[in-house]
PDB file of C-alpha atoms in Angstrom:
ATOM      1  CA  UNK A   1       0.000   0.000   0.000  1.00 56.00           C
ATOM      2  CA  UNK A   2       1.424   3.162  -0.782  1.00 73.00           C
ATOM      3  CA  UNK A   3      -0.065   5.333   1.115  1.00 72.00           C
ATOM      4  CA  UNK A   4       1.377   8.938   1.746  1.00 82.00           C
ATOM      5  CA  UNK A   5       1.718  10.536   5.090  1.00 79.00           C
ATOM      6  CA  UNK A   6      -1.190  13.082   6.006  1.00 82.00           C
ATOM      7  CA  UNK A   7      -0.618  16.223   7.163  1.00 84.00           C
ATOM      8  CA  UNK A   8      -1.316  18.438   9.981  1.00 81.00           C
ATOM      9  CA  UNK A   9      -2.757  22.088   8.937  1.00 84.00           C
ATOM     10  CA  UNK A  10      -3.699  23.285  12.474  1.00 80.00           C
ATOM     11  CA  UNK A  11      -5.657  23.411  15.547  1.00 80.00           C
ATOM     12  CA  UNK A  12      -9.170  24.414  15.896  1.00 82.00           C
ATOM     13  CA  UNK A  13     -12.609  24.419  18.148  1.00 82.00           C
ATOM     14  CA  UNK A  14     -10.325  25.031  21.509  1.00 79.00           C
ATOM     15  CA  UNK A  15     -12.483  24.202  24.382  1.00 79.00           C
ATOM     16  CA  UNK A  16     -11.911  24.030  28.291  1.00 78.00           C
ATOM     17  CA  UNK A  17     -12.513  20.461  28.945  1.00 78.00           C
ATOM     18  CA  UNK A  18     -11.920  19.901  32.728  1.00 79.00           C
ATOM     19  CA  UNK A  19     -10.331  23.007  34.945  1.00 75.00           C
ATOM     20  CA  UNK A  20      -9.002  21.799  38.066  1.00 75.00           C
ATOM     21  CA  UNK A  21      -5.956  22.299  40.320  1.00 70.00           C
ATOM     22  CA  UNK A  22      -4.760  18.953  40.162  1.00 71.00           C
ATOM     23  CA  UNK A  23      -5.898  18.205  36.616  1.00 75.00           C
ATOM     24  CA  UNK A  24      -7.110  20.231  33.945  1.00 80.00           C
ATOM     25  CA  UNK A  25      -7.806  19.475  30.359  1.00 84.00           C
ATOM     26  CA  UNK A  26      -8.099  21.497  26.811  1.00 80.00           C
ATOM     27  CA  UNK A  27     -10.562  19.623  24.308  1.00 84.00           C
ATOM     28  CA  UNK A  28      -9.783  20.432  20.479  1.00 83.00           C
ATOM     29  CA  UNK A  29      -9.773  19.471  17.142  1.00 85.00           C
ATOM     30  CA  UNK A  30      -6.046  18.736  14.943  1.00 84.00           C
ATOM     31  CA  UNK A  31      -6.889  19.735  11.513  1.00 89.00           C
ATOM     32  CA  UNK A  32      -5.476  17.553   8.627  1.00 88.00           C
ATOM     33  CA  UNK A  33      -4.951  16.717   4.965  1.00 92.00           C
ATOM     34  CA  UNK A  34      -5.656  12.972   3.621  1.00 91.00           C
ATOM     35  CA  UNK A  35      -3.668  13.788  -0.159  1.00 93.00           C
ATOM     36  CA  UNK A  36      -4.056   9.993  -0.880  1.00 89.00           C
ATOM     37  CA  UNK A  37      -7.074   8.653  -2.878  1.00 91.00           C
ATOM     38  CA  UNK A  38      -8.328   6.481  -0.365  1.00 89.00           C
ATOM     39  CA  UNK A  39      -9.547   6.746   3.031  1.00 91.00           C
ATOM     40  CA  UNK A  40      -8.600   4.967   6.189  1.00 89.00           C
ATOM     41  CA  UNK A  41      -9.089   4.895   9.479  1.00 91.00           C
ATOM     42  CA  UNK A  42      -7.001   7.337  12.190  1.00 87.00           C
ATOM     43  CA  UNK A  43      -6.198   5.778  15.693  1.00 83.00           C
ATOM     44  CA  UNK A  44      -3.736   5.474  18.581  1.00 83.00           C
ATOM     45  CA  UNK A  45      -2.882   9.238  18.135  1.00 85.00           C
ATOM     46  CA  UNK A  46      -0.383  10.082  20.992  1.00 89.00           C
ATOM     47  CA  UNK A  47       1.544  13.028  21.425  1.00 91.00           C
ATOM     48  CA  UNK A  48       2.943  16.182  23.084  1.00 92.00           C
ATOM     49  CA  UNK A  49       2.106  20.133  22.690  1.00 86.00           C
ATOM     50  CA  UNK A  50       4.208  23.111  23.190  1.00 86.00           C
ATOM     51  CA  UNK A  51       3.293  27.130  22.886  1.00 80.00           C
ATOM     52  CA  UNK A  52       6.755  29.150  22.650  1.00 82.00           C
ATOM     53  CA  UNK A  53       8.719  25.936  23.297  1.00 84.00           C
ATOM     54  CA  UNK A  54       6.938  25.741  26.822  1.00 80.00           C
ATOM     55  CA  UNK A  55       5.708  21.948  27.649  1.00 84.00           C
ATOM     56  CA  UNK A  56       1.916  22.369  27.766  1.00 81.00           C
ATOM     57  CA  UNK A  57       1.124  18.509  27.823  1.00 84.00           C
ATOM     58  CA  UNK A  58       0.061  15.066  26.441  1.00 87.00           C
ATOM     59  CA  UNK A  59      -2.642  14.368  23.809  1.00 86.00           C
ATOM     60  CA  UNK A  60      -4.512  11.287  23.330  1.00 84.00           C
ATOM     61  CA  UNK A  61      -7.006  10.581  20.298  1.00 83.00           C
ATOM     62  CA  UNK A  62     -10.414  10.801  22.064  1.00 71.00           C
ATOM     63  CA  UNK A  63     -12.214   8.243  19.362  1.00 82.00           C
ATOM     64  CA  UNK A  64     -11.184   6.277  16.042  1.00 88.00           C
ATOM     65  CA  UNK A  65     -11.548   8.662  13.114  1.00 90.00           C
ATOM     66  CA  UNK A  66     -13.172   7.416   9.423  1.00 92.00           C
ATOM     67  CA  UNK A  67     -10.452   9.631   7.056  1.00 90.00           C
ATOM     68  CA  UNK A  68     -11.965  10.617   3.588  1.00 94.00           C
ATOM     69  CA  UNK A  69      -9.896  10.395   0.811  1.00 93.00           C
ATOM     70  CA  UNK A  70      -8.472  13.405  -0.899  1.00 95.00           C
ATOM     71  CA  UNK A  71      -9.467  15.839   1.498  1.00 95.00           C
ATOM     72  CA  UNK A  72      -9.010  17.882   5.169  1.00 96.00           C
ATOM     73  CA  UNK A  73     -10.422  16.553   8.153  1.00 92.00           C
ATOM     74  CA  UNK A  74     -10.705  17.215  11.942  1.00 90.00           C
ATOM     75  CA  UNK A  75      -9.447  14.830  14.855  1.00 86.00           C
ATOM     76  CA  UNK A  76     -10.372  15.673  18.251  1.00 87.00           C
ATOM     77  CA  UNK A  77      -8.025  14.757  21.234  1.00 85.00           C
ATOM     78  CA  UNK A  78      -7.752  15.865  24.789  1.00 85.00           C
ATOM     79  CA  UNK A  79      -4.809  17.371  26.110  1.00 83.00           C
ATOM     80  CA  UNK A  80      -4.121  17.028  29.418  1.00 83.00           C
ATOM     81  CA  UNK A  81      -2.702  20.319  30.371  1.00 78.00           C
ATOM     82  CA  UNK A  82       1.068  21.352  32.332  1.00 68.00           C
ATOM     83  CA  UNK A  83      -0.934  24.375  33.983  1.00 67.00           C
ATOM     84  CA  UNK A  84       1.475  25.458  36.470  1.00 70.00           C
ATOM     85  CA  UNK A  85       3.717  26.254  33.545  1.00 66.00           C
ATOM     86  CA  UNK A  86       1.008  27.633  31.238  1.00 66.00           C
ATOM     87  CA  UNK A  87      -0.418  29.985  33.972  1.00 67.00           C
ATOM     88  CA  UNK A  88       3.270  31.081  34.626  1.00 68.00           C
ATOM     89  CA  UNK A  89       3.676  32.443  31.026  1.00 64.00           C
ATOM     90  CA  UNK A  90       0.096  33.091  29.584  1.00 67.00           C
ATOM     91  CA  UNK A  91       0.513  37.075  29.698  1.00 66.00           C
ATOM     92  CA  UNK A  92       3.740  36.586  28.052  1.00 66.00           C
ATOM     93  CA  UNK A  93       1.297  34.466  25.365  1.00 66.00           C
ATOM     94  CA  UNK A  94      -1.499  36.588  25.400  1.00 68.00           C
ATOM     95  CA  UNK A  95       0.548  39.576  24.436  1.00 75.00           C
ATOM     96  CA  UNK A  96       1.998  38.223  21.054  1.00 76.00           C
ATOM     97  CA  UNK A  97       0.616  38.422  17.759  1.00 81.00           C
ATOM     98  CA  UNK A  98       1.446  35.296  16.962  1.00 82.00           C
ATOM     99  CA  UNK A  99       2.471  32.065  18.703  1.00 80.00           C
ATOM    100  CA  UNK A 100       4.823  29.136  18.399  1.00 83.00           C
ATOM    101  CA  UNK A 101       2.569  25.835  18.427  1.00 81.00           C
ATOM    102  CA  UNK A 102       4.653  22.444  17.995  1.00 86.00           C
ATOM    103  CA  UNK A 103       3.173  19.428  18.097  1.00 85.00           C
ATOM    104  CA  UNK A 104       5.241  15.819  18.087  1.00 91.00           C
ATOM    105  CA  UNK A 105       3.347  12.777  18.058  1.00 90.00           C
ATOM    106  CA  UNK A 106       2.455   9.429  16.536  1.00 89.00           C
ATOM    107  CA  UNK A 107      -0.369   7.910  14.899  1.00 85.00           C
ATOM    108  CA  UNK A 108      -1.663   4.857  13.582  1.00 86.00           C
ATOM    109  CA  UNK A 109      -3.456   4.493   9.999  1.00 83.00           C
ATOM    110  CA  UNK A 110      -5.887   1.590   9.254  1.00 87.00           C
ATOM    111  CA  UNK A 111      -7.139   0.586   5.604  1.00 85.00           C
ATOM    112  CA  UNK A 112      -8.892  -3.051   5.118  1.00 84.00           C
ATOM    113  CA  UNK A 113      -6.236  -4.843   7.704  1.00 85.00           C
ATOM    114  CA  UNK A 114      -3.153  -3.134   6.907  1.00 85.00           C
ATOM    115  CA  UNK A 115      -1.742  -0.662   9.636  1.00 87.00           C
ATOM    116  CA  UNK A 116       0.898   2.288   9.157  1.00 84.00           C
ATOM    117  CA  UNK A 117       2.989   3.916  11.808  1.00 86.00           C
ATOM    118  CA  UNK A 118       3.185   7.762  11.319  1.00 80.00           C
ATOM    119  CA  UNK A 119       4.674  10.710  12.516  1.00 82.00           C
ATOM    120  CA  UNK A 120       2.601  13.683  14.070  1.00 80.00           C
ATOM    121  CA  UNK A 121       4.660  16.682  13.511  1.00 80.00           C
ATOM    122  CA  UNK A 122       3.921  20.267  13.158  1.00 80.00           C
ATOM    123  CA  UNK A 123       6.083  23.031  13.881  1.00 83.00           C
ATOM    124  CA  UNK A 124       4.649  26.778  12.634  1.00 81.00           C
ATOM    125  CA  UNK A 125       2.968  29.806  13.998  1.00 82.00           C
ATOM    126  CA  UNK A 126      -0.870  30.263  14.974  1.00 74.00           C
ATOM    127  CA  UNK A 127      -2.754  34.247  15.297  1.00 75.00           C
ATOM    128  CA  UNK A 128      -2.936  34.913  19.011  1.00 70.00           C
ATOM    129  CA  UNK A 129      -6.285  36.378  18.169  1.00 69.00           C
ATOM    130  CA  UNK A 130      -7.450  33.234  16.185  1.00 66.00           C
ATOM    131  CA  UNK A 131      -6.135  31.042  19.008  1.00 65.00           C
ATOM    132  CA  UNK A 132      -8.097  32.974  21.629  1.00 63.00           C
ATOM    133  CA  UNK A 133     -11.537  33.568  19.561  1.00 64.00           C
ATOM    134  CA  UNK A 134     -11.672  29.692  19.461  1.00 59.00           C
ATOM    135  CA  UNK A 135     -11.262  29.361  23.123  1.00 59.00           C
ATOM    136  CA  UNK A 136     -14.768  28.271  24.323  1.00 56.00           C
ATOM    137  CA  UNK A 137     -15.360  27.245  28.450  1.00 54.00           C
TER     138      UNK A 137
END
């Protein structure tokens, strides 16, 4: 099967999942593009998040996701938030125009049996603004 790697375009629907001192959690969607012709099936996604190379915390694929062929699609996860550290520097991230956002991950792609290992990397910058105006509690 030749199937290419997909990429990741972005982040969006931010939402407050669970806001607690000893836990808290950030609910949102990674945005991708499927440039093969067939679809498959997205699962096991796994990975880390930073914003301006600060450690913000884990992600884990909340459900299975059905990938169309030839086109973008949305994968939510959870992220399990570092908020001491986030807290610490969000006027610092407020304050920008734009932020750093890297993500560094792994995945698992499904077709009719067959599984592929891939990478879930994204380094690139993200409007403040558009980061923010997302941000639903």
């Amino acid at each position: 099967m030749k199937y290419q790697d997909i990429k990741f375009l972005g982040v969006d629907h931010v939402r407050i999942g669970k806001l607690g001192m000893n836990e808290s959690t950030l609910d949102m969607n990674l945005v991708f593009n499927n440039p093969n012709r067939m679809g498959a099936t997205i699962n096991n996604a796994r990975g880390q998040a930073w914003i301006q190379d600060i450690y913000i915390g884990d992600f884990l694929l909340s459900e299975d996701v059905k990938i169309p062929a030839s086109s973008n699609f949305s994968v939510p996860v959870s992220l399990k938030l570092n908020l001491k550290d986030l807290v610490k520097n969000s006027l610092n991230l407020i304050t920008r125009d734009s932020i750093a956002l890297r993500v560094d991950g792994s995945a698992q792609l499904s077709k009719g049996g067959i599984i592929k290992n891939f990478p879930l990397r994204y380094s690139g910058r993200q409007s403040s603004q558009q980061l923010l105006g997302q941000l639903r509690f």
